[in-house]
């Protein structure tokens, strides 16, 4: 995050000395000579590890300014409103999610927002303690605290939903695996019974006279019995095991 203080801000040197050369750094509140400076991070964007900072300065007269221009207090309210809108959008996405992939994507976008919101709440709490007479800071601190709690609850709900979906899939996969093993066991049993008979019949070419070969009706009877036996065997193989 590479951002410097506005050059026209008349801040005490004690505050200016707390900034390095690489940027604003983490979210925090700094007080010196009745000047309050807030370093806050903008709403994290999906897939980006970079954090963009915004400065909010409250001078000894109680006037707020923002490093991005405009009136400071409305800009500070808009800053928190961006987090609130993101929470509402993620909550709506969560309500429509059905797959583990959906929950994982929500968590991936939600995690950096949760961290940023928590740090923002702690920053505003510190500012509230530094300037206890500013009632606007009380409202902002309470708002940030509500956001932090709501986002934390949403993260927990999404994580639980993801774990439940993964457990359900694992259980279903286990059930299918057991069903496949059971069917394989029955097929092996059939093979163990009929394979030797088939081998013997093929080897000796058994063709015993029984009288049915002279009657066309016998052919259809044997065909029907074969089909019926095949259907019964299929149902037996596919029949669910009562133990499972």
Coordinates of C-alpha atoms in Angstrom, one line a residue:
X1 CA 0.0 0.0 0.0
X2 CA 1.9 3.1 -1.3
X3 CA 0.2 6.3 -0.2
X4 CA 1.5 9.4 1.5
X5 CA -0.2 12.1 3.6
X6 CA -1.6 15.1 1.7
X7 CA 1.1 17.8 1.5
X8 CA -1.2 20.6 2.6
X9 CA -2.2 18.9 5.9
X10 CA -0.6 20.6 8.8
X11 CA -0.1 17.7 11.1
X12 CA 2.3 17.6 14.1
X13 CA 5.7 16.2 13.4
X14 CA 5.1 13.5 16.0
X15 CA 2.4 12.0 13.7
X16 CA 4.4 12.4 10.5
X17 CA 7.4 10.6 12.0
X18 CA 5.3 7.5 12.6
X19 CA 5.1 6.9 8.8
X20 CA 7.7 5.0 6.9
X21 CA 8.8 5.5 3.3
X22 CA 6.8 2.6 1.9
X23 CA 3.3 3.7 2.7
X24 CA 0.6 4.1 5.3
X25 CA 1.0 0.7 6.9
X26 CA -1.6 -1.0 9.0
X27 CA -4.9 0.5 10.2
X28 CA -4.5 2.6 13.3
X29 CA -5.4 5.8 15.1
X30 CA -2.7 8.4 16.1
X31 CA -3.2 11.4 18.4
X32 CA -0.8 14.3 19.0
X33 CA -1.5 17.8 20.1
X34 CA -5.3 17.2 19.8
X35 CA -4.8 16.2 16.2
X36 CA -6.4 12.8 15.4
X37 CA -5.4 10.8 12.3
X38 CA -7.1 7.6 11.2
X39 CA -5.4 5.3 8.8
X40 CA -8.0 3.0 7.4
X41 CA -8.0 0.5 4.6
X42 CA -10.6 0.5 1.8
X43 CA -12.8 -2.5 1.2
X44 CA -10.6 -5.3 0.0
X45 CA -11.2 -6.4 -3.6
X46 CA -11.6 -10.1 -4.5
X47 CA -8.4 -11.7 -5.6
X48 CA -6.2 -8.7 -4.6
X49 CA -3.7 -8.8 -1.8
X50 CA -3.0 -5.1 -2.0
X51 CA -4.6 -2.8 0.5
X52 CA -5.4 0.8 -0.4
X53 CA -5.3 3.2 2.5
X54 CA -7.3 6.3 3.2
X55 CA -6.5 9.0 5.8
X56 CA -9.0 10.8 7.9
X57 CA -7.8 13.8 9.9
X58 CA -9.7 15.5 12.8
X59 CA -8.1 18.8 13.7
X60 CA -8.4 20.3 17.2
X61 CA -11.5 22.3 16.1
X62 CA -13.3 19.0 15.4
X63 CA -13.3 19.4 11.6
X64 CA -12.8 16.2 9.6
X65 CA -10.8 16.0 6.4
X66 CA -10.3 13.0 4.0
X67 CA -7.1 12.4 1.9
X68 CA -9.4 11.7 -1.1
X69 CA -11.0 15.1 -0.9
X70 CA -14.5 16.2 0.1
X71 CA -15.8 16.6 3.6
X72 CA -14.2 14.2 6.0
X73 CA -17.1 12.9 8.1
X74 CA -19.4 12.1 5.2
X75 CA -16.5 10.3 3.5
X76 CA -15.9 8.4 6.7
X77 CA -19.5 7.3 6.8
X78 CA -19.3 6.2 3.2
X79 CA -16.2 4.2 4.0
X80 CA -18.1 2.1 6.5
X81 CA -21.1 2.0 4.2
X82 CA -18.9 0.2 1.6
X83 CA -18.2 -2.5 4.1
X84 CA -21.9 -2.7 5.0
X85 CA -22.9 -3.1 1.3
X86 CA -20.3 -5.8 0.8
X87 CA -21.7 -7.7 3.8
X88 CA -25.2 -7.5 2.4
X89 CA -24.1 -8.8 -1.0
X90 CA -22.2 -11.7 0.5
X91 CA -25.1 -12.6 2.8
X92 CA -27.4 -12.7 -0.3
X93 CA -24.8 -14.8 -2.2
X94 CA -24.7 -17.2 0.8
X95 CA -28.4 -17.6 0.9
X96 CA -28.4 -18.7 -2.8
X97 CA -25.3 -21.0 -2.5
X98 CA -25.9 -24.7 -2.8
X99 CA -22.5 -26.3 -3.6
X100 CA -19.2 -26.5 -1.8
X101 CA -17.6 -24.5 -4.6
X102 CA -20.0 -21.6 -3.9
X103 CA -19.2 -21.6 -0.1
X104 CA -15.5 -21.7 -0.8
X105 CA -15.7 -18.7 -3.1
X106 CA -17.7 -16.8 -0.5
X107 CA -15.1 -17.6 2.2
X108 CA -12.3 -16.5 -0.1
X109 CA -13.9 -13.1 -0.6
X110 CA -15.1 -12.8 2.9
X111 CA -11.9 -13.6 4.9
X112 CA -10.0 -10.4 4.0
X113 CA -13.1 -8.2 4.6
X114 CA -13.5 -9.8 8.0
X115 CA -9.8 -9.0 8.9
X116 CA -10.1 -5.4 7.6
X117 CA -13.4 -4.8 9.4
X118 CA -12.0 -6.1 12.7
X119 CA -8.9 -3.9 12.4
X120 CA -11.1 -0.9 11.5
X121 CA -13.3 -1.5 14.5
X122 CA -10.2 -1.6 16.8
X123 CA -8.9 1.6 15.2
X124 CA -12.2 3.4 15.8
X125 CA -12.3 2.1 19.3
X126 CA -8.8 3.5 19.9
X127 CA -9.9 6.8 18.4
X128 CA -13.0 6.9 20.6
X129 CA -10.7 6.5 23.7
X130 CA -8.4 9.2 22.4
X131 CA -11.2 11.7 21.8
X132 CA -14.0 10.7 24.2
X133 CA -16.0 13.9 23.7
X134 CA -16.6 13.3 20.0
X135 CA -20.1 11.7 19.7
X136 CA -19.6 11.0 16.0
X137 CA -16.8 8.7 16.8
X138 CA -19.1 6.8 19.2
X139 CA -21.6 6.2 16.4
X140 CA -18.9 5.2 14.0
X141 CA -17.3 2.9 16.5
X142 CA -20.7 1.2 17.3
X143 CA -21.3 0.8 13.5
X144 CA -17.9 -0.8 13.0
X145 CA -18.5 -3.1 15.9
X146 CA -21.8 -4.2 14.4
X147 CA -20.2 -4.8 11.1
X148 CA -17.4 -6.8 12.7
X149 CA -19.9 -9.0 14.6
X150 CA -22.1 -9.5 11.5
X151 CA -19.2 -10.4 9.3
X152 CA -17.8 -12.8 11.9
X153 CA -21.2 -14.6 12.2
X154 CA -21.5 -14.8 8.4
X155 CA -18.0 -16.3 8.1
X156 CA -18.9 -18.9 10.7
X157 CA -22.2 -19.8 9.0
X158 CA -20.5 -20.1 5.6
X159 CA -17.7 -22.2 7.0
X160 CA -20.2 -24.5 8.8
X161 CA -22.2 -24.9 5.6
X162 CA -19.0 -25.7 3.7
X163 CA -18.0 -28.4 6.2
X164 CA -21.5 -29.9 6.2
X165 CA -21.5 -30.1 2.4
X166 CA -18.1 -31.7 2.4
X167 CA -19.2 -34.2 5.1
X168 CA -22.4 -35.0 3.2
X169 CA -20.4 -35.6 0.0
X170 CA -18.0 -37.8 1.8
X171 CA -20.8 -39.8 3.4
X172 CA -22.5 -40.2 0.0
X173 CA -19.2 -41.3 -1.6
X174 CA -18.7 -43.8 1.2
X175 CA -22.2 -45.2 0.7
X176 CA -21.7 -45.6 -3.1
X177 CA -18.3 -47.3 -2.4
X178 CA -20.0 -49.8 -0.1
X179 CA -22.7 -50.4 -2.6
X180 CA -20.2 -51.1 -5.3
X181 CA -18.3 -53.5 -3.1
X182 CA -21.6 -55.3 -2.3
X183 CA -22.5 -55.6 -5.9
X184 CA -19.0 -56.9 -6.8
X185 CA -19.3 -59.5 -4.1
X186 CA -22.6 -60.8 -5.5
X187 CA -21.1 -60.8 -9.1
X188 CA -18.2 -62.8 -7.8
X189 CA -20.5 -65.2 -6.1
X190 CA -22.4 -65.8 -9.4
X191 CA -19.1 -66.2 -11.2
X192 CA -17.9 -68.7 -8.7
X193 CA -21.0 -70.8 -9.1
X194 CA -21.5 -70.7 -12.8
X195 CA -18.0 -70.3 -14.2
X196 CA -17.0 -73.9 -13.5
X197 CA -20.3 -75.2 -15.0
X198 CA -19.7 -73.1 -18.1
X199 CA -16.2 -74.4 -18.4
X200 CA -17.2 -78.0 -18.1
X201 CA -20.1 -77.6 -20.6
X202 CA -17.7 -76.0 -23.1
X203 CA -15.1 -78.6 -22.5
X204 CA -17.3 -81.7 -22.9
X205 CA -19.9 -80.2 -25.3
X206 CA -22.8 -81.6 -23.3
X207 CA -25.9 -82.1 -25.4
X208 CA -28.2 -84.4 -23.5
X209 CA -31.5 -85.5 -25.2
X210 CA -34.5 -84.2 -23.2
X211 CA -37.3 -84.2 -25.7
X212 CA -37.8 -80.4 -25.8
X213 CA -35.7 -80.1 -28.9
X214 CA -38.5 -81.5 -31.0
X215 CA -41.1 -78.9 -29.8
X216 CA -40.9 -75.2 -30.8
X217 CA -42.8 -74.5 -27.6
X218 CA -39.9 -75.8 -25.6
X219 CA -37.6 -73.2 -27.1
X220 CA -39.9 -70.4 -26.0
X221 CA -40.3 -71.8 -22.6
X222 CA -36.6 -72.1 -22.0
X223 CA -36.1 -68.5 -23.5
X224 CA -38.8 -67.2 -21.1
X225 CA -37.2 -69.0 -18.1
X226 CA -33.8 -67.5 -19.1
X227 CA -35.2 -64.0 -19.3
X228 CA -37.0 -64.4 -16.0
X229 CA -33.9 -65.8 -14.3
X230 CA -31.9 -62.8 -15.7
X231 CA -34.3 -60.3 -14.3
X232 CA -34.3 -62.0 -10.9
X233 CA -30.5 -62.1 -10.9
X234 CA -30.3 -58.4 -11.8
X235 CA -32.7 -57.4 -9.0
X236 CA -30.8 -59.5 -6.5
X237 CA -27.5 -57.8 -7.5
X238 CA -29.0 -54.3 -7.4
X239 CA -31.0 -54.8 -4.3
X240 CA -29.8 -52.6 -1.4
X241 CA -28.3 -54.3 1.5
X242 CA -30.6 -54.1 4.6
X243 CA -27.5 -53.5 6.8
X244 CA -26.6 -50.3 5.0

